[in-house]
Amino acid sequence: MNAPAGAAITSPAGVEETADPVGKIGPTMPKATLPIRPKKGKIPQGKGMFLGNTDPGLNLAQYAPVSTAKKAGLSWIAIRGALLTRGQKSQKFIITERQKVKEIIEEYHKEGIACYIWGMPALKTVDQYGNAYKQSTAYRGDPEDVFVKEIIKTAVDCGAIGVIVNPEGDTYAEPSEETDYPIKDSKGPSRESIARSTYLANKLSTECKRHRLSLGCAATSITRPDNPIQPWAKVSDFAIPKAYSTTSFWNSQKNWLSAYDNFKGLGFKNIIAGMGANSVKTNGKKHTKTANRMRWELHAAYGSLEG
């Protein structure tokens, strides 16, 4: 399969080469789209992608125009709404401007593309290196409570259909031999980190149900000794393996199926595919993906994995 011109990437391993132009590669832009009424609590259907809208003040309409999503054949997108970190040197508390999120969601829904809010939480535990938790000056209260409050507010106020949590990085905790989930060298997520993760997962699940929002979980390396992700399998309505990269293309069907097996092994249900971030790096420079690039990636990784 030939990559779109200028993509500077090679065909994924395991994907048969073809001389067909990218214009013949699905999914294709629908002939007509109809506005949708947000049906809260629904899980994503079809093919979608995450928006890595990390820069404060970012114009979402210009960063991720609806026209590009339509040409790529997307049926859903996830917009980042909240980010919490607990770093020793750099602590962040970023809430995407809600008015901008609301406006872009309204635009997408008019074109029949469903919108979800995703975010990255933090746990009140030691980090994966054993550094003690340090209360952030960027927000008040425990990070779990702050995250739930803010991401639910964004989802409700902006008209999203559901919430997707990405428990990685600042939810990692130092592995322990005192674990109920041994993964490597008799170590796994500590009971303390599992307890905090359970608290966060249950609280977010309760709030999602109260507001009739679906709850999903997206992550990459889930079976690692410092990742207390197990509680999310019990409360998530759906899961999205992050088998993709913004710097290079390695989300082959084989890679996605491996991620699927990992999620299934932990007990997740409704495991679906989702494309990577809206931006991509080429020769060290970050830029927005073209519609053809999106279509090529989606087809290459998931073309024969419909349903």
CSV table of C-alpha atoms in Angstrom, one decimal:
chain,number,residue,atom,x,y,z
A,1,MET,CA,0.0,0.0,0.0
A,2,ASN,CA,1.4,3.4,-1.0
A,3,ALA,CA,1.4,6.1,1.6
A,4,PRO,CA,-0.1,9.5,0.8
A,5,ALA,CA,2.4,11.9,-0.9
A,6,GLY,CA,4.5,13.8,1.5
A,7,ALA,CA,3.7,11.4,4.4
A,8,ALA,CA,7.3,10.3,4.8
A,9,ILE,CA,6.2,6.9,6.2
A,10,THR,CA,6.4,3.4,5.0
A,11,SER,CA,3.7,0.8,4.7
A,12,PRO,CA,2.9,-1.1,8.0
A,13,ALA,CA,4.4,-4.5,8.4
A,14,GLY,CA,2.0,-7.2,7.5
A,15,VAL,CA,-0.1,-5.1,5.2
A,16,GLU,CA,-0.1,-6.1,1.6
A,17,GLU,CA,1.3,-3.6,-0.9
A,18,THR,CA,-1.0,-2.2,-3.6
A,19,ALA,CA,-0.7,0.2,-6.5
A,20,ASP,CA,-4.1,1.6,-5.9
A,21,PRO,CA,-4.1,5.4,-5.3
A,22,VAL,CA,-5.1,6.6,-1.8
A,23,GLY,CA,-8.3,7.9,-3.3
A,24,LYS,CA,-9.5,4.3,-3.6
A,25,ILE,CA,-8.6,3.5,0.0
A,26,GLY,CA,-11.5,3.5,2.5
A,27,PRO,CA,-13.1,4.7,4.6
A,28,THR,CA,-14.5,7.2,2.1
A,29,MET,CA,-16.3,10.5,2.6
A,30,PRO,CA,-20.0,9.8,2.8
A,31,LYS,CA,-22.2,11.3,0.0
A,32,ALA,CA,-24.3,13.1,2.6
A,33,THR,CA,-24.3,13.5,6.4
A,34,LEU,CA,-27.1,14.2,8.7
A,35,PRO,CA,-27.0,16.2,12.0
A,36,ILE,CA,-27.2,13.9,15.0
A,37,ARG,CA,-28.8,14.4,18.3
A,38,PRO,CA,-26.3,13.6,21.0
A,39,LYS,CA,-27.4,10.2,22.4
A,40,LYS,CA,-25.6,10.2,25.7
A,41,GLY,CA,-24.3,6.9,26.9
A,42,LYS,CA,-23.6,5.4,23.5
A,43,ILE,CA,-20.2,3.8,22.7
A,44,PRO,CA,-18.3,4.9,19.7
A,45,GLN,CA,-19.3,3.3,16.4
A,46,GLY,CA,-17.2,3.1,13.2
A,47,LYS,CA,-13.8,4.7,13.0
A,48,GLY,CA,-12.5,7.7,15.0
A,49,MET,CA,-9.5,9.5,16.3
A,50,PHE,CA,-8.2,11.5,19.3
A,51,LEU,CA,-7.4,15.2,19.1
A,52,GLY,CA,-4.1,15.9,20.9
A,53,ASN,CA,-5.2,19.5,21.6
A,54,THR,CA,-2.5,20.3,24.1
A,55,ASP,CA,-1.7,23.9,23.4
A,56,PRO,CA,-3.5,26.6,25.5
A,57,GLY,CA,-5.6,28.9,23.4
A,58,LEU,CA,-5.6,26.5,20.5
A,59,ASN,CA,-8.3,27.2,17.9
A,60,LEU,CA,-10.0,23.8,17.6
A,61,ALA,CA,-11.9,24.7,14.5
A,62,GLN,CA,-8.6,25.4,12.6
A,63,TYR,CA,-6.7,22.6,14.3
A,64,ALA,CA,-9.2,19.9,13.6
A,65,PRO,CA,-11.6,21.2,10.9
A,66,VAL,CA,-14.8,19.2,10.5
A,67,SER,CA,-14.2,19.1,6.7
A,68,THR,CA,-11.1,17.0,7.2
A,69,ALA,CA,-12.8,14.5,9.4
A,70,LYS,CA,-15.6,14.1,6.9
A,71,LYS,CA,-13.1,13.5,4.0
A,72,ALA,CA,-11.4,10.9,6.2
A,73,GLY,CA,-14.6,9.1,6.8
A,74,LEU,CA,-14.6,9.5,10.6
A,75,SER,CA,-17.7,8.8,12.6
A,76,TRP,CA,-16.4,9.9,16.0
A,77,ILE,CA,-13.7,12.0,17.6
A,78,ALA,CA,-12.4,12.5,21.1
A,79,ILE,CA,-11.4,16.0,22.3
A,80,ARG,CA,-9.0,16.4,25.3
A,81,GLY,CA,-10.8,18.1,28.1
A,82,ALA,CA,-8.5,17.7,31.2
A,83,LEU,CA,-4.9,16.9,32.1
A,84,LEU,CA,-3.5,16.5,35.6
A,85,THR,CA,0.1,15.8,36.5
A,86,ARG,CA,1.8,15.2,39.8
A,87,GLY,CA,5.5,15.6,38.7
A,88,GLN,CA,8.1,16.6,41.2
A,89,LYS,CA,9.3,19.5,39.1
A,90,SER,CA,6.4,20.3,36.8
A,91,GLN,CA,2.8,20.0,37.9
A,92,LYS,CA,0.1,20.8,35.5
A,93,PHE,CA,-3.6,21.3,35.6
A,94,ILE,CA,-5.0,22.0,32.2
A,95,ILE,CA,-8.7,22.3,31.3
A,96,THR,CA,-9.4,23.0,27.7
A,97,GLU,CA,-11.5,26.1,27.3
A,98,ARG,CA,-15.0,24.9,27.5
A,99,GLN,CA,-16.6,27.4,25.2
A,100,LYS,CA,-14.3,26.4,22.3
A,101,VAL,CA,-15.0,22.7,23.0
A,102,LYS,CA,-18.7,23.3,23.0
A,103,GLU,CA,-18.5,25.2,19.7
A,104,ILE,CA,-16.4,22.5,17.9
A,105,ILE,CA,-18.7,19.7,19.3
A,106,GLU,CA,-21.7,21.5,17.9
A,107,GLU,CA,-20.0,21.7,14.5
A,108,TYR,CA,-19.2,18.0,14.5
A,109,HIS,CA,-22.6,17.0,15.6
A,110,LYS,CA,-24.2,19.0,12.8
A,111,GLU,CA,-22.1,16.8,10.4
A,112,GLY,CA,-23.1,13.6,12.0
A,113,ILE,CA,-19.8,13.0,13.8
A,114,ALA,CA,-20.1,12.0,17.5
A,115,CYS,CA,-17.9,13.7,20.1
A,116,TYR,CA,-16.3,12.4,23.3
A,117,ILE,CA,-14.2,14.0,25.9
A,118,TRP,CA,-10.9,12.4,26.9
A,119,GLY,CA,-8.5,13.2,29.7
A,120,MET,CA,-5.4,12.1,31.6
A,121,PRO,CA,-5.8,11.8,35.4
A,122,ALA,CA,-3.2,11.5,38.3
A,123,LEU,CA,-3.2,9.3,41.4
A,124,LYS,CA,-2.3,10.4,44.9
A,125,THR,CA,0.5,7.8,45.2
A,126,VAL,CA,4.2,7.6,44.9
A,127,ASP,CA,5.3,7.7,41.2
A,128,GLN,CA,6.8,4.7,39.3
A,129,TYR,CA,10.3,5.6,40.6
A,130,GLY,CA,9.2,5.7,44.3
A,131,ASN,CA,9.1,9.5,44.6
A,132,ALA,CA,6.6,10.5,47.3
A,133,TYR,CA,3.4,12.3,46.2
A,134,LYS,CA,3.7,16.1,46.4
A,135,GLN,CA,0.5,18.1,46.6
A,136,SER,CA,0.2,20.3,43.5
A,137,THR,CA,-0.1,24.1,43.8
A,138,ALA,CA,-2.0,24.1,40.5
A,139,TYR,CA,-5.2,22.6,42.0
A,140,ARG,CA,-6.9,22.1,45.3
A,141,GLY,CA,-7.9,18.7,46.6
A,142,ASP,CA,-6.9,15.2,45.7
A,143,PRO,CA,-6.1,14.7,42.0
A,144,GLU,CA,-8.7,12.0,41.6
A,145,ASP,CA,-11.5,14.2,42.9
A,146,VAL,CA,-10.4,17.2,40.8
A,147,PHE,CA,-10.1,15.2,37.6
A,148,VAL,CA,-13.6,13.7,38.0
A,149,LYS,CA,-15.2,17.1,38.7
A,150,GLU,CA,-13.5,18.9,35.8
A,151,ILE,CA,-13.9,16.3,33.1
A,152,ILE,CA,-17.5,15.6,33.9
A,153,LYS,CA,-18.2,19.3,33.9
A,154,THR,CA,-16.7,19.7,30.4
A,155,ALA,CA,-18.5,16.7,29.0
A,156,VAL,CA,-21.9,17.8,30.4
A,157,ASP,CA,-21.6,21.6,29.6
A,158,CYS,CA,-20.2,21.0,26.1
A,159,GLY,CA,-22.7,18.3,25.0
A,160,ALA,CA,-20.4,15.3,24.7
A,161,ILE,CA,-21.7,11.8,24.4
A,162,GLY,CA,-19.3,10.2,26.7
A,163,VAL,CA,-15.9,10.3,28.6
A,164,ILE,CA,-12.7,8.5,27.8
A,165,VAL,CA,-10.0,8.2,30.4
A,166,ASN,CA,-6.3,7.7,29.6
A,167,PRO,CA,-4.8,6.3,32.8
A,168,GLU,CA,-1.1,6.4,32.0
A,169,GLY,CA,2.0,8.4,33.1
A,170,ASP,CA,0.8,10.1,36.2
A,171,THR,CA,-1.2,7.1,37.3
A,172,TYR,CA,1.8,4.9,37.3
A,173,ALA,CA,3.1,3.9,40.8
A,174,GLU,CA,6.2,2.0,42.0
A,175,PRO,CA,5.8,-1.7,41.6
A,176,SER,CA,5.5,-3.9,44.7
A,177,GLU,CA,5.9,-7.5,45.7
A,178,GLU,CA,2.8,-7.0,47.8
A,179,THR,CA,0.5,-7.1,44.9
A,180,ASP,CA,-2.6,-9.0,43.8
A,181,TYR,CA,-1.5,-8.7,40.2
A,182,PRO,CA,2.1,-10.0,39.8
A,183,ILE,CA,3.4,-9.2,36.3
A,184,LYS,CA,7.2,-9.2,36.3
A,185,ASP,CA,9.8,-10.5,38.8
A,186,SER,CA,6.9,-11.2,41.3
A,187,LYS,CA,6.1,-7.5,41.2
A,188,GLY,CA,3.0,-5.7,40.1
A,189,PRO,CA,0.8,-2.7,41.0
A,190,SER,CA,0.9,-2.0,44.7
A,191,ARG,CA,-2.3,-2.5,46.7
A,192,GLU,CA,-2.2,1.3,47.5
A,193,SER,CA,-2.1,2.2,43.8
A,194,ILE,CA,-4.9,-0.3,43.1
A,195,ALA,CA,-7.0,1.2,45.9
A,196,ARG,CA,-6.5,4.8,44.5
A,197,SER,CA,-7.2,3.6,41.0
A,198,THR,CA,-10.4,1.8,42.1
A,199,TYR,CA,-11.5,5.0,43.9
A,200,LEU,CA,-11.0,7.1,40.8
A,201,ALA,CA,-12.6,4.5,38.4
A,202,ASN,CA,-15.6,4.0,40.6
A,203,LYS,CA,-16.2,7.7,41.2
A,204,LEU,CA,-15.9,8.6,37.5
A,205,SER,CA,-18.2,5.7,36.7
A,206,THR,CA,-20.8,6.9,39.2
A,207,GLU,CA,-20.8,10.4,37.8
A,208,CYS,CA,-21.0,9.2,34.2
A,209,LYS,CA,-24.0,7.1,35.0
A,210,ARG,CA,-25.6,10.0,36.8
A,211,HIS,CA,-25.2,12.2,33.7
A,212,ARG,CA,-26.0,9.4,31.2
A,213,LEU,CA,-22.5,9.4,29.8
A,214,SER,CA,-20.7,6.4,28.5
A,215,LEU,CA,-17.2,5.7,29.9
A,216,GLY,CA,-14.3,4.4,28.0
A,217,CYS,CA,-10.7,3.6,28.8
A,218,ALA,CA,-7.7,4.1,26.3
A,219,ALA,CA,-4.2,3.1,27.1
A,220,THR,CA,-1.0,1.7,25.5
A,221,SER,CA,1.2,-0.6,27.6
A,222,ILE,CA,-1.5,-1.8,30.0
A,223,THR,CA,0.2,-5.0,31.4
A,224,ARG,CA,3.1,-3.5,33.2
A,225,PRO,CA,4.0,-3.7,36.9
A,226,ASP,CA,3.7,0.0,37.6
A,227,ASN,CA,0.3,0.4,35.9
A,228,PRO,CA,-2.8,-0.1,38.2
A,229,ILE,CA,-5.2,-0.2,35.3
A,230,GLN,CA,-7.1,-3.3,36.4
A,231,PRO,CA,-10.0,-1.5,38.2
A,232,TRP,CA,-10.9,0.2,34.9
A,233,ALA,CA,-11.9,-3.1,33.3
A,234,LYS,CA,-14.8,-3.4,35.8
A,235,VAL,CA,-16.4,0.0,35.1
A,236,SER,CA,-15.6,0.8,31.5
A,237,ASP,CA,-18.4,0.6,28.9
A,238,PHE,CA,-15.7,0.3,26.1
A,239,ALA,CA,-12.0,0.3,25.6
A,240,ILE,CA,-9.6,1.6,22.9
A,241,PRO,CA,-6.1,0.1,22.6
A,242,LYS,CA,-3.7,2.9,21.7
A,243,ALA,CA,-1.9,0.9,19.1
A,244,TYR,CA,-0.6,3.9,17.2
A,245,SER,CA,2.1,6.5,17.1
A,246,THR,CA,2.3,10.2,16.1
A,247,THR,CA,6.0,10.0,15.2
A,248,SER,CA,6.0,7.0,13.0
A,249,PHE,CA,3.5,4.5,11.7
A,250,TRP,CA,3.5,1.2,13.5
A,251,ASN,CA,-0.2,0.5,14.1
A,252,SER,CA,-0.4,-2.6,11.9
A,253,GLN,CA,-3.2,-5.1,12.2
A,254,LYS,CA,-0.9,-7.4,14.0
A,255,ASN,CA,0.0,-4.8,16.6
A,256,TRP,CA,-3.7,-3.9,17.1
A,257,LEU,CA,-4.7,-7.5,17.6
A,258,SER,CA,-2.0,-7.9,20.2
A,259,ALA,CA,-3.3,-4.9,22.1
A,260,TYR,CA,-6.8,-6.3,21.8
A,261,ASP,CA,-5.7,-9.5,23.4
A,262,ASN,CA,-4.1,-7.6,26.3
A,263,PHE,CA,-7.3,-5.6,27.0
A,264,LYS,CA,-9.5,-8.7,26.7
A,265,GLY,CA,-7.3,-10.6,29.1
A,266,LEU,CA,-7.9,-8.0,31.7
A,267,GLY,CA,-11.6,-8.2,31.3
A,268,PHE,CA,-12.4,-5.1,29.2
A,269,LYS,CA,-15.5,-5.3,27.0
A,270,ASN,CA,-16.5,-3.6,23.7
A,271,ILE,CA,-12.8,-3.2,22.6
A,272,ILE,CA,-12.7,-1.0,19.6
A,273,ALA,CA,-10.1,0.6,17.3
A,274,GLY,CA,-9.3,4.3,17.3
A,275,MET,CA,-6.7,6.2,15.3
A,276,GLY,CA,-3.9,8.3,16.9
A,277,ALA,CA,-3.7,12.0,17.5
A,278,ASN,CA,-4.7,14.5,14.9
A,279,SER,CA,-1.1,15.8,14.6
A,280,VAL,CA,2.0,13.9,13.4
A,281,LYS,CA,5.7,14.5,13.3
A,282,THR,CA,7.7,14.4,10.1
A,283,ASN,CA,11.5,15.0,10.2
A,284,GLY,CA,11.0,16.4,13.8
A,285,LYS,CA,8.3,18.9,12.7
A,286,LYS,CA,4.8,18.6,14.0
A,287,HIS,CA,1.9,19.2,11.7
A,288,THR,CA,-1.7,18.3,11.2
A,289,LYS,CA,-2.6,15.1,9.3
A,290,THR,CA,-4.3,15.4,5.9
A,291,ALA,CA,-7.5,13.6,5.2
A,292,ASN,CA,-5.7,11.1,2.9
A,293,ARG,CA,-3.2,10.4,5.6
A,294,MET,CA,-6.0,9.6,8.0
A,295,ARG,CA,-7.7,7.3,5.5
A,296,TRP,CA,-4.5,5.5,4.7
A,297,GLU,CA,-3.8,4.9,8.4
A,298,LEU,CA,-7.3,3.7,9.2
A,299,HIS,CA,-7.4,1.3,6.3
A,300,ALA,CA,-3.9,0.0,6.9
A,301,ALA,CA,-4.5,-0.8,10.5
A,302,TYR,CA,-8.1,-1.7,10.6
A,303,GLY,CA,-9.3,-2.2,7.0
A,304,SER,CA,-10.1,-5.9,7.5
A,305,LEU,CA,-11.2,-5.6,11.1
A,306,GLU,CA,-14.6,-4.1,10.6
A,307,GLY,CA,-17.3,-4.8,13.1
